[in-house]
């Protein structure tokens, strides 16, 4: 996710960690919630040294779910999603943030 232009990275991370994280605790039918706080300077340096591009994001939220159907069944009437979106409007640039689904494959135990 990306922060709003008028929000500093530190203020964004503080709000994300201390306030918005509550949605991770109350969302039904998830088996895990992880926040990744992106270090832009280290990411840029690593990308430069690896010879790859980079993008500007402030965080990644990982919700672990068994299935998409079970996830949407848990949030049911949509109120939780509306509340989360209203909270994100305080600090997230939703127009320039993305969402994606992944499957995890363990390569090395």
Short mmCIF file of N, CA and C in Angstrom, two decimals:
data_model
loop_
_atom_site.label_atom_id
_atom_site.label_comp_id
_atom_site.label_asym_id
_atom_site.label_seq_id
_atom_site.Cartn_x
_atom_site.Cartn_y
_atom_site.Cartn_z
N UNK A 1 0.85 -1.17 0.00
CA UNK A 1 0.00 0.00 0.00
C UNK A 1 0.90 1.23 0.00
N UNK A 2 0.35 2.32 -0.47
CA UNK A 2 1.07 3.58 -0.51
C UNK A 2 0.38 4.59 0.39
N UNK A 3 1.20 5.44 0.99
CA UNK A 3 0.67 6.48 1.88
C UNK A 3 0.17 7.66 1.06
N UNK A 4 -0.71 8.43 1.68
CA UNK A 4 -1.15 9.67 1.06
C UNK A 4 0.03 10.64 1.00
N UNK A 5 0.02 11.50 -0.01
CA UNK A 5 1.14 12.42 -0.23
C UNK A 5 1.43 13.30 0.98
N UNK A 6 0.41 13.71 1.71
CA UNK A 6 0.62 14.60 2.85
C UNK A 6 0.98 13.86 4.13
N UNK A 7 1.09 12.54 4.08
CA UNK A 7 1.42 11.72 5.24
C UNK A 7 2.87 11.27 5.15
N UNK A 8 3.65 11.47 6.21
CA UNK A 8 5.04 11.00 6.19
C UNK A 8 5.06 9.48 6.31
N UNK A 9 6.15 8.88 5.88
CA UNK A 9 6.29 7.43 5.99
C UNK A 9 6.19 7.00 7.46
N UNK A 10 6.87 7.72 8.35
CA UNK A 10 6.85 7.36 9.77
C UNK A 10 5.45 7.47 10.36
N UNK A 11 4.71 8.52 10.02
CA UNK A 11 3.34 8.67 10.52
C UNK A 11 2.44 7.56 9.95
N UNK A 12 2.65 7.23 8.69
CA UNK A 12 1.89 6.15 8.04
C UNK A 12 2.12 4.84 8.79
N UNK A 13 3.38 4.47 9.01
CA UNK A 13 3.71 3.21 9.68
C UNK A 13 3.16 3.20 11.10
N UNK A 14 3.26 4.31 11.80
CA UNK A 14 2.75 4.39 13.17
C UNK A 14 1.25 4.12 13.20
N UNK A 15 0.50 4.77 12.32
CA UNK A 15 -0.96 4.57 12.29
C UNK A 15 -1.30 3.14 11.85
N UNK A 16 -0.61 2.67 10.84
CA UNK A 16 -0.83 1.32 10.30
C UNK A 16 -0.61 0.27 11.38
N UNK A 17 0.47 0.40 12.13
CA UNK A 17 0.83 -0.59 13.15
C UNK A 17 -0.06 -0.48 14.39
N UNK A 18 -0.28 0.73 14.87
CA UNK A 18 -0.99 0.89 16.14
C UNK A 18 -2.51 0.99 16.03
N UNK A 19 -3.04 1.28 14.86
CA UNK A 19 -4.48 1.45 14.72
C UNK A 19 -5.10 0.51 13.68
N UNK A 20 -4.64 0.64 12.45
CA UNK A 20 -5.26 -0.13 11.36
C UNK A 20 -5.07 -1.64 11.55
N UNK A 21 -4.03 -2.03 12.25
CA UNK A 21 -3.76 -3.45 12.47
C UNK A 21 -4.92 -4.15 13.19
N UNK A 22 -5.75 -3.40 13.91
CA UNK A 22 -6.89 -4.00 14.60
C UNK A 22 -7.80 -4.76 13.65
N UNK A 23 -7.88 -4.32 12.39
CA UNK A 23 -8.71 -5.04 11.42
C UNK A 23 -8.17 -6.45 11.18
N UNK A 24 -6.86 -6.61 11.27
CA UNK A 24 -6.27 -7.94 11.13
C UNK A 24 -6.69 -8.89 12.24
N UNK A 25 -6.89 -8.34 13.42
CA UNK A 25 -7.28 -9.16 14.56
C UNK A 25 -8.76 -9.52 14.56
N UNK A 26 -9.59 -8.69 13.95
CA UNK A 26 -11.04 -8.93 14.02
C UNK A 26 -11.63 -9.51 12.74
N UNK A 27 -10.82 -9.65 11.69
CA UNK A 27 -11.35 -10.19 10.44
C UNK A 27 -11.58 -11.69 10.59
N UNK A 28 -12.81 -12.17 10.40
CA UNK A 28 -13.11 -13.59 10.54
C UNK A 28 -12.47 -14.42 9.43
N UNK A 29 -12.25 -15.68 9.72
CA UNK A 29 -11.81 -16.68 8.74
C UNK A 29 -10.45 -16.39 8.11
N UNK A 30 -9.56 -15.73 8.85
CA UNK A 30 -8.18 -15.64 8.40
C UNK A 30 -7.33 -16.41 9.41
N UNK A 31 -6.26 -17.03 8.93
CA UNK A 31 -5.40 -17.81 9.82
C UNK A 31 -4.11 -17.08 10.17
N UNK A 32 -3.94 -15.88 9.63
CA UNK A 32 -2.76 -15.10 9.96
C UNK A 32 -2.82 -13.71 9.35
N UNK A 33 -2.11 -12.80 9.99
CA UNK A 33 -2.04 -11.41 9.51
C UNK A 33 -0.62 -10.93 9.76
N UNK A 34 0.06 -10.50 8.71
CA UNK A 34 1.43 -10.01 8.81
C UNK A 34 1.52 -8.65 8.16
N UNK A 35 2.21 -7.73 8.81
CA UNK A 35 2.50 -6.43 8.23
C UNK A 35 3.97 -6.40 7.82
N UNK A 36 4.22 -5.95 6.60
CA UNK A 36 5.58 -5.73 6.13
C UNK A 36 5.76 -4.22 5.97
N UNK A 37 6.69 -3.65 6.71
CA UNK A 37 6.97 -2.21 6.66
C UNK A 37 8.16 -2.02 5.73
N UNK A 38 7.94 -1.39 4.59
CA UNK A 38 8.95 -1.27 3.55
C UNK A 38 9.96 -0.17 3.90
N UNK A 39 11.24 -0.50 3.75
CA UNK A 39 12.32 0.47 3.91
C UNK A 39 12.72 0.91 2.50
N UNK A 40 12.26 2.09 2.09
CA UNK A 40 12.46 2.55 0.71
C UNK A 40 13.93 2.70 0.36
N UNK A 41 14.74 3.24 1.27
CA UNK A 41 16.16 3.44 0.98
C UNK A 41 16.88 2.11 0.79
N UNK A 42 16.65 1.16 1.68
CA UNK A 42 17.30 -0.15 1.54
C UNK A 42 16.78 -0.88 0.30
N UNK A 43 15.49 -0.76 0.01
CA UNK A 43 14.93 -1.40 -1.18
C UNK A 43 15.55 -0.83 -2.44
N UNK A 44 15.71 0.48 -2.48
CA UNK A 44 16.31 1.14 -3.64
C UNK A 44 17.76 0.71 -3.82
N UNK A 45 18.51 0.67 -2.73
CA UNK A 45 19.92 0.25 -2.80
C UNK A 45 20.03 -1.21 -3.25
N UNK A 46 19.20 -2.07 -2.70
CA UNK A 46 19.23 -3.48 -3.10
C UNK A 46 18.88 -3.63 -4.58
N UNK A 47 17.86 -2.92 -5.04
CA UNK A 47 17.47 -2.99 -6.45
C UNK A 47 18.59 -2.51 -7.35
N UNK A 48 19.23 -1.43 -6.96
CA UNK A 48 20.34 -0.88 -7.75
C UNK A 48 21.47 -1.91 -7.85
N UNK A 49 21.83 -2.52 -6.74
CA UNK A 49 22.93 -3.49 -6.71
C UNK A 49 22.58 -4.77 -7.46
N UNK A 50 21.30 -5.11 -7.48
CA UNK A 50 20.85 -6.31 -8.19
C UNK A 50 20.57 -6.05 -9.66
N UNK A 51 20.50 -4.78 -10.03
CA UNK A 51 20.22 -4.43 -11.42
C UNK A 51 18.77 -4.63 -11.82
N UNK A 52 17.87 -4.42 -10.86
CA UNK A 52 16.43 -4.56 -11.14
C UNK A 52 15.73 -3.26 -10.78
N UNK A 53 14.50 -3.13 -11.20
CA UNK A 53 13.70 -1.96 -10.87
C UNK A 53 13.11 -2.07 -9.48
N UNK A 54 12.47 -1.02 -9.06
CA UNK A 54 11.80 -1.00 -7.77
C UNK A 54 10.51 -0.20 -7.90
N UNK A 55 9.71 -0.24 -6.88
CA UNK A 55 8.48 0.53 -6.85
C UNK A 55 8.40 1.25 -5.52
N UNK A 56 7.54 2.21 -5.43
CA UNK A 56 7.41 2.98 -4.19
C UNK A 56 6.15 2.52 -3.47
N UNK A 57 6.35 1.80 -2.39
CA UNK A 57 5.25 1.40 -1.51
C UNK A 57 5.72 1.60 -0.08
N UNK A 58 4.79 1.69 0.82
CA UNK A 58 5.13 1.86 2.23
C UNK A 58 4.92 0.60 3.05
N UNK A 59 4.02 -0.26 2.60
CA UNK A 59 3.73 -1.46 3.37
C UNK A 59 3.06 -2.51 2.50
N UNK A 60 3.08 -3.72 3.03
CA UNK A 60 2.32 -4.83 2.45
C UNK A 60 1.60 -5.51 3.60
N UNK A 61 0.31 -5.74 3.44
CA UNK A 61 -0.46 -6.50 4.42
C UNK A 61 -0.68 -7.89 3.86
N UNK A 62 -0.37 -8.89 4.66
CA UNK A 62 -0.58 -10.27 4.23
C UNK A 62 -1.64 -10.90 5.12
N UNK A 63 -2.76 -11.26 4.51
CA UNK A 63 -3.80 -12.01 5.20
C UNK A 63 -3.71 -13.45 4.72
N UNK A 64 -3.57 -14.39 5.63
CA UNK A 64 -3.53 -15.80 5.27
C UNK A 64 -4.94 -16.35 5.33
N UNK A 65 -5.39 -16.88 4.19
CA UNK A 65 -6.76 -17.40 4.11
C UNK A 65 -6.73 -18.80 3.52
N UNK A 66 -7.71 -19.61 3.93
CA UNK A 66 -7.84 -20.96 3.40
C UNK A 66 -8.42 -20.94 2.00
N UNK A 67 -9.41 -20.09 1.79
CA UNK A 67 -10.02 -19.97 0.46
C UNK A 67 -10.68 -18.60 0.35
N UNK A 68 -10.81 -18.14 -0.87
CA UNK A 68 -11.46 -16.85 -1.11
C UNK A 68 -12.93 -16.90 -0.68
N UNK A 69 -13.60 -18.02 -0.96
CA UNK A 69 -15.00 -18.15 -0.56
C UNK A 69 -15.16 -18.06 0.95
N UNK A 70 -14.29 -18.75 1.69
CA UNK A 70 -14.36 -18.73 3.15
C UNK A 70 -14.07 -17.32 3.68
N UNK A 71 -13.12 -16.64 3.07
CA UNK A 71 -12.80 -15.26 3.46
C UNK A 71 -14.02 -14.36 3.28
N UNK A 72 -14.64 -14.40 2.09
CA UNK A 72 -15.80 -13.54 1.84
C UNK A 72 -17.01 -13.95 2.67
N UNK A 73 -17.12 -15.23 2.98
CA UNK A 73 -18.19 -15.68 3.88
C UNK A 73 -18.00 -15.04 5.25
N UNK A 74 -16.77 -14.95 5.70
CA UNK A 74 -16.47 -14.38 7.02
C UNK A 74 -16.78 -12.90 7.12
N UNK A 75 -16.54 -12.18 6.03
CA UNK A 75 -16.80 -10.74 6.09
C UNK A 75 -18.23 -10.41 5.68
N UNK A 76 -18.95 -11.44 5.26
CA UNK A 76 -20.39 -11.41 5.05
C UNK A 76 -21.03 -10.18 4.47
N UNK A 77 -21.63 -9.37 5.32
CA UNK A 77 -22.46 -8.25 4.85
C UNK A 77 -21.65 -7.06 4.33
N UNK A 78 -20.34 -7.12 4.41
CA UNK A 78 -19.51 -6.07 3.85
C UNK A 78 -19.19 -4.91 4.78
N UNK A 79 -19.80 -4.89 5.97
CA UNK A 79 -19.56 -3.76 6.88
C UNK A 79 -18.09 -3.64 7.28
N UNK A 80 -17.44 -4.78 7.53
CA UNK A 80 -16.04 -4.74 7.94
C UNK A 80 -15.16 -4.15 6.83
N UNK A 81 -15.43 -4.52 5.59
CA UNK A 81 -14.69 -3.97 4.46
C UNK A 81 -14.90 -2.47 4.32
N UNK A 82 -16.12 -2.03 4.56
CA UNK A 82 -16.43 -0.59 4.49
C UNK A 82 -15.68 0.14 5.60
N UNK A 83 -15.70 -0.43 6.81
CA UNK A 83 -15.00 0.20 7.94
C UNK A 83 -13.50 0.25 7.68
N UNK A 84 -12.94 -0.82 7.14
CA UNK A 84 -11.51 -0.85 6.84
C UNK A 84 -11.17 0.20 5.78
N UNK A 85 -11.99 0.30 4.75
CA UNK A 85 -11.76 1.29 3.69
C UNK A 85 -11.87 2.71 4.24
N UNK A 86 -12.83 2.95 5.13
CA UNK A 86 -12.96 4.28 5.74
C UNK A 86 -11.73 4.61 6.57
N UNK A 87 -11.20 3.62 7.29
CA UNK A 87 -10.00 3.84 8.08
C UNK A 87 -8.80 4.09 7.16
N UNK A 88 -8.69 3.32 6.08
CA UNK A 88 -7.59 3.51 5.13
C UNK A 88 -7.64 4.89 4.49
N UNK A 89 -8.82 5.46 4.34
CA UNK A 89 -8.95 6.79 3.74
C UNK A 89 -8.20 7.84 4.56
N UNK A 90 -7.92 7.55 5.83
CA UNK A 90 -7.18 8.48 6.68
C UNK A 90 -5.71 8.57 6.29
N UNK A 91 -5.13 7.47 5.75
CA UNK A 91 -3.68 7.46 5.56
C UNK A 91 -3.19 6.76 4.29
N UNK A 92 -4.05 6.03 3.59
CA UNK A 92 -3.65 5.24 2.42
C UNK A 92 -4.07 5.92 1.13
N UNK A 93 -3.18 5.93 0.15
CA UNK A 93 -3.49 6.38 -1.21
C UNK A 93 -4.06 5.16 -1.94
N UNK A 94 -5.34 4.92 -1.78
CA UNK A 94 -5.96 3.70 -2.32
C UNK A 94 -5.92 3.65 -3.85
N UNK A 95 -5.96 4.80 -4.52
CA UNK A 95 -5.91 4.81 -5.98
C UNK A 95 -4.58 4.31 -6.52
N UNK A 96 -3.53 4.40 -5.72
CA UNK A 96 -2.20 3.96 -6.16
C UNK A 96 -1.68 2.78 -5.35
N UNK A 97 -2.60 2.06 -4.73
CA UNK A 97 -2.26 0.84 -4.01
C UNK A 97 -2.86 -0.34 -4.75
N UNK A 98 -2.32 -1.51 -4.53
CA UNK A 98 -2.80 -2.69 -5.25
C UNK A 98 -3.14 -3.81 -4.27
N UNK A 99 -3.91 -4.76 -4.77
CA UNK A 99 -4.25 -5.97 -4.03
C UNK A 99 -3.96 -7.16 -4.92
N UNK A 100 -3.51 -8.24 -4.33
CA UNK A 100 -3.24 -9.43 -5.12
C UNK A 100 -3.36 -10.66 -4.24
N UNK A 101 -3.57 -11.80 -4.88
CA UNK A 101 -3.64 -13.09 -4.19
C UNK A 101 -2.47 -13.94 -4.63
N UNK A 102 -1.91 -14.69 -3.70
CA UNK A 102 -0.78 -15.56 -4.00
C UNK A 102 -1.02 -16.92 -3.36
N UNK A 103 -0.36 -17.92 -3.90
CA UNK A 103 -0.32 -19.21 -3.22
C UNK A 103 1.12 -19.42 -2.78
N UNK A 104 1.30 -19.96 -1.60
CA UNK A 104 2.63 -20.17 -1.05
C UNK A 104 3.11 -21.58 -1.36
N UNK A 105 4.32 -21.67 -1.83
CA UNK A 105 4.96 -22.95 -2.10
C UNK A 105 6.26 -22.99 -1.31
N UNK A 106 6.39 -23.94 -0.38
CA UNK A 106 7.61 -24.06 0.40
C UNK A 106 8.66 -24.78 -0.43
N UNK A 107 9.77 -24.11 -0.69
CA UNK A 107 10.85 -24.68 -1.49
C UNK A 107 11.87 -25.36 -0.59
N UNK A 108 12.27 -24.67 0.48
CA UNK A 108 13.23 -25.22 1.42
C UNK A 108 12.58 -25.18 2.80
N UNK A 109 12.43 -26.34 3.43
CA UNK A 109 11.77 -26.36 4.75
C UNK A 109 12.62 -25.68 5.82
#
